[in-house]
Coordinates of C-alpha atoms and ligand atoms in Angstrom, one line a residue:
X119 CA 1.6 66.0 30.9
X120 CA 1.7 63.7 33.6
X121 CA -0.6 60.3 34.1
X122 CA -3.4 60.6 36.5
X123 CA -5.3 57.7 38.0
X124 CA -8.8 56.7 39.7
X125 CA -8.7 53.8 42.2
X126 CA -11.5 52.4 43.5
X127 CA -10.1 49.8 46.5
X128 CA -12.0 47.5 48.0
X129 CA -10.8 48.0 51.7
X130 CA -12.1 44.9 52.9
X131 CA -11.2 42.2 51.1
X132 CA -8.7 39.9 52.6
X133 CA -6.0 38.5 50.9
X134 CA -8.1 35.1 49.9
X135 CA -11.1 37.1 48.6
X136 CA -9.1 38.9 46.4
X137 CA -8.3 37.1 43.6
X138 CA -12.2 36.0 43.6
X139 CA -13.8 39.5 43.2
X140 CA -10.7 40.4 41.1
X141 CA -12.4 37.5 38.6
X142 CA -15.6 38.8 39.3
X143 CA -15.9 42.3 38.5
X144 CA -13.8 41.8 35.7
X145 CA -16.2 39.5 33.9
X146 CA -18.6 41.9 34.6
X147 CA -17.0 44.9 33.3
X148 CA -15.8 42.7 30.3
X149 CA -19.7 41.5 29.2
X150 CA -20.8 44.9 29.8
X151 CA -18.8 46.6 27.6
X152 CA -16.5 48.9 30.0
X153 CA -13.1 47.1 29.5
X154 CA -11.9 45.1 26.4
X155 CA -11.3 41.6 27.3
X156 CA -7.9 41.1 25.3
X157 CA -4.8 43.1 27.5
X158 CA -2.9 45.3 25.6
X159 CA 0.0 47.7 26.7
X160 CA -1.9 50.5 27.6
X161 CA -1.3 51.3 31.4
X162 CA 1.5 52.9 32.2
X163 CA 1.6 51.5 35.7
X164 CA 2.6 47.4 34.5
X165 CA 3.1 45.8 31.5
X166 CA -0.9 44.8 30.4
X167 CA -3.9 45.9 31.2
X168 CA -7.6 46.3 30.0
X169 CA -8.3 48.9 27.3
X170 CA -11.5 50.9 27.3
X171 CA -14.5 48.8 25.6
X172 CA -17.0 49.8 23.3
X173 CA -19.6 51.3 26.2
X174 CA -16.7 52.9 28.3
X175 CA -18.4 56.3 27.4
X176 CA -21.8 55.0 29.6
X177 CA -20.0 54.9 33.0
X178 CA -18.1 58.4 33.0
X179 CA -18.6 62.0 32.9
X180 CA -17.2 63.4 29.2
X181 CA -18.4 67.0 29.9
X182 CA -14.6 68.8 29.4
X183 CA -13.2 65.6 27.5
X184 CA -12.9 64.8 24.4
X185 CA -13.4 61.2 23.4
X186 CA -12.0 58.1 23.0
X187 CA -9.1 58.4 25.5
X188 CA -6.6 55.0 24.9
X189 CA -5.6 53.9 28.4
X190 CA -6.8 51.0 30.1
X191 CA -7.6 49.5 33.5
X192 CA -5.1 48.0 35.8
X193 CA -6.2 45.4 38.4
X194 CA -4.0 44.9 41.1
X195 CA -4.5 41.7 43.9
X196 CA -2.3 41.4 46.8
X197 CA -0.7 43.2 50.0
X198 CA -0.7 46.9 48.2
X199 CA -0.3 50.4 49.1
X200 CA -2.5 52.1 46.9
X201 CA -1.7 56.4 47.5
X202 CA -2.7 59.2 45.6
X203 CA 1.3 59.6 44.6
X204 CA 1.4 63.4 44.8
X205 CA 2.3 65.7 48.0
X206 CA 2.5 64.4 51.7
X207 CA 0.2 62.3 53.8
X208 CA -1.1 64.8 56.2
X209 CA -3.0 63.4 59.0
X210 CA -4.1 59.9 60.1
X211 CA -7.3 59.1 62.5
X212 CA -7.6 56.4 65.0
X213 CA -10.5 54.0 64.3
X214 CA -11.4 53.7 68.1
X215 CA -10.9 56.9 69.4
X216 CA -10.9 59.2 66.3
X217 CA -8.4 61.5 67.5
X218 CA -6.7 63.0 64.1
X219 CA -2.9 63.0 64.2
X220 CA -1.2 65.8 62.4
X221 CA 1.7 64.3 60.1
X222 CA 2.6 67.7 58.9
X223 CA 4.1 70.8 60.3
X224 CA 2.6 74.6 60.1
X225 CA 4.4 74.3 56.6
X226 CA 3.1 71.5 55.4
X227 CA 6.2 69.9 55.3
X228 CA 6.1 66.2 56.9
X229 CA 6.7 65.7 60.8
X230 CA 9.6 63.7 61.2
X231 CA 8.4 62.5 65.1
X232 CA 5.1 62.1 64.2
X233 CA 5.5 60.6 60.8
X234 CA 8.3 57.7 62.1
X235 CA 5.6 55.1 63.4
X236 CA 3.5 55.4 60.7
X237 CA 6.3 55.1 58.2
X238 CA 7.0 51.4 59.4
X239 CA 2.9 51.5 59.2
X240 CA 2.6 51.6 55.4
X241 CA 6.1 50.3 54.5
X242 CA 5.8 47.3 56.5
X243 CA 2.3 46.7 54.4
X244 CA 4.7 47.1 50.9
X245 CA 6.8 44.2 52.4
X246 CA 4.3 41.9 53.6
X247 CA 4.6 42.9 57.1
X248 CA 1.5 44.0 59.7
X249 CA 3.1 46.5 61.7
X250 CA 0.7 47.4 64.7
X251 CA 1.3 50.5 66.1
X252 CA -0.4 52.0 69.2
X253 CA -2.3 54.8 68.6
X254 CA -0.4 57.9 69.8
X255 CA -3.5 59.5 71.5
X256 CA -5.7 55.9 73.2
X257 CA -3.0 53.9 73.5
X258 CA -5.3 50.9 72.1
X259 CA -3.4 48.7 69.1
X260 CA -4.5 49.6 65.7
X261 CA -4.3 47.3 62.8
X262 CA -2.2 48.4 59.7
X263 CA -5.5 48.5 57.4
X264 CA -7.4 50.2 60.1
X265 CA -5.9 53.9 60.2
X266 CA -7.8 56.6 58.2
X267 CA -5.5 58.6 56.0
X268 CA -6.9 62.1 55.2
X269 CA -8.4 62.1 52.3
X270 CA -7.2 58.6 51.7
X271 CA -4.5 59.1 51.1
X272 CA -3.3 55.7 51.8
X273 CA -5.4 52.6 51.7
X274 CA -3.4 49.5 52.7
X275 CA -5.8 46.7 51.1
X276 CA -5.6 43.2 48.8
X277 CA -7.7 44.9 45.8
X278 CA -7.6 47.4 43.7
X279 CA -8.9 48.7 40.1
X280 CA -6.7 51.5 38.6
X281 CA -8.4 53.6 36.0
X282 CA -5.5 55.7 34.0
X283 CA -6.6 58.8 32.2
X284 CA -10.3 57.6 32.5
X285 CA -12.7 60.6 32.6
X286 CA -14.3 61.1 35.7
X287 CA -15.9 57.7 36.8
X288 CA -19.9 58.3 37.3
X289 CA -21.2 58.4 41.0
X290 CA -24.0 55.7 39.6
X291 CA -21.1 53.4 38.3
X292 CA -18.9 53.2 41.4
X293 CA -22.1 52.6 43.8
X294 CA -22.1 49.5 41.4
X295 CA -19.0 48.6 41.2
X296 CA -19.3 48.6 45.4
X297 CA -22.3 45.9 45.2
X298 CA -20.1 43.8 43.0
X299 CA -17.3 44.2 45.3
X300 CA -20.0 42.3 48.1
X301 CA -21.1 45.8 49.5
X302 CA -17.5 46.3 50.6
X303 CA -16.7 49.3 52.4
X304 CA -14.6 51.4 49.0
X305 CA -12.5 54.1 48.9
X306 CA -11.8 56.1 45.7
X307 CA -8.5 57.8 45.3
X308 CA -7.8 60.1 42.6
X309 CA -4.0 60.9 42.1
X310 CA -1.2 61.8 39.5
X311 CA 2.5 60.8 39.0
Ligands
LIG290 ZN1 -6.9 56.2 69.4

């Protein structure tokens, strides 16, 4: 069986915010019982992260699981592509014009043409690069963080916090994790490797 993952990513925070909300949410998640303060090995993703604390139960949904799962929370600051690891990106939307690009061909396999620009797009994110691309319908230049991935399935941000093997996170607890995260604008991804 394979690992899956919930990521909720602040897409908004800039590279100097980061570490700050990073320091902030965890405290909170640490006094209210969701994460164990002391990192052990139990993300699969790095080397340490935060296990599940003694009121991890509150903030998911256990119908269909059975309880106490072991694996822990990874926070991640910095330049990062955060993707859903499974299957192909399949369409990316201008932020000005929101005209929807097609990435994929009638069989769903990825568009080499179309695909190109946007490659250097997320890649150049990875390496610490902002790679602004026109958009292929307005012409306008579009900033790396600013393209809409279906389903997100890339967010290029500074901030995110990986949930492996969690239950479903509740609605009610993500809404809060938002406020925390200075009523950012959040994207949760869901994913598998
Ligand atoms: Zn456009």
């Amino acid at each position: 069986m394979g690992d899956h993952f919930q990521v909720i990513v602040d897409v908004q925070a800039s590279q100097q915010e980061a570490d700050a909300l990073a320091a902030d949410v965890r405290g909170w998640l640490i006094s209210s019982g969701v994460v164990s303060a002391e990192r052990t090995d139990c993300v699969p993703s790095t080397d340490l992260g935060y296990p599940p604390g003694p009121r991890a139960d509150a903030v998911v949904d256990l119908s269909g699981w059975s309880v106490p799962w072991q694996d822990g929370l990874d926070i991640t600051t910095g330049r990062t592509v955060f993707d859903a690891g499974q299957g192909e990106p399949m369409a990316v939307t201008c932020p000005y014009c929101s005209v929807t690009i097609d990435l994929v061909d009638e069989d769903f396999d990825l568009s080499y043409e179309a695909w190109e620009p946007f490659r250097e797009v997320v890649h150049g994110w990875g390496e610490g690069r902002d790679v602004i691309i026109p958009c292929p319908a307005c012409s306008r230049p579009v900033e790396p963080t600013s393209w809409k991935w279906a389903e997100d399935y890339f967010v290029l941000a500074h901030l995110g916090f990986t949930f492996w093997n969690w239950p479903p996170l509740r609605q009610e607890f993500v809404a809060e994790f938002t406020r925390r995260l200075a009523d950012h604008r959040t994207a949760l991804l869901e994913g598998k490797l």
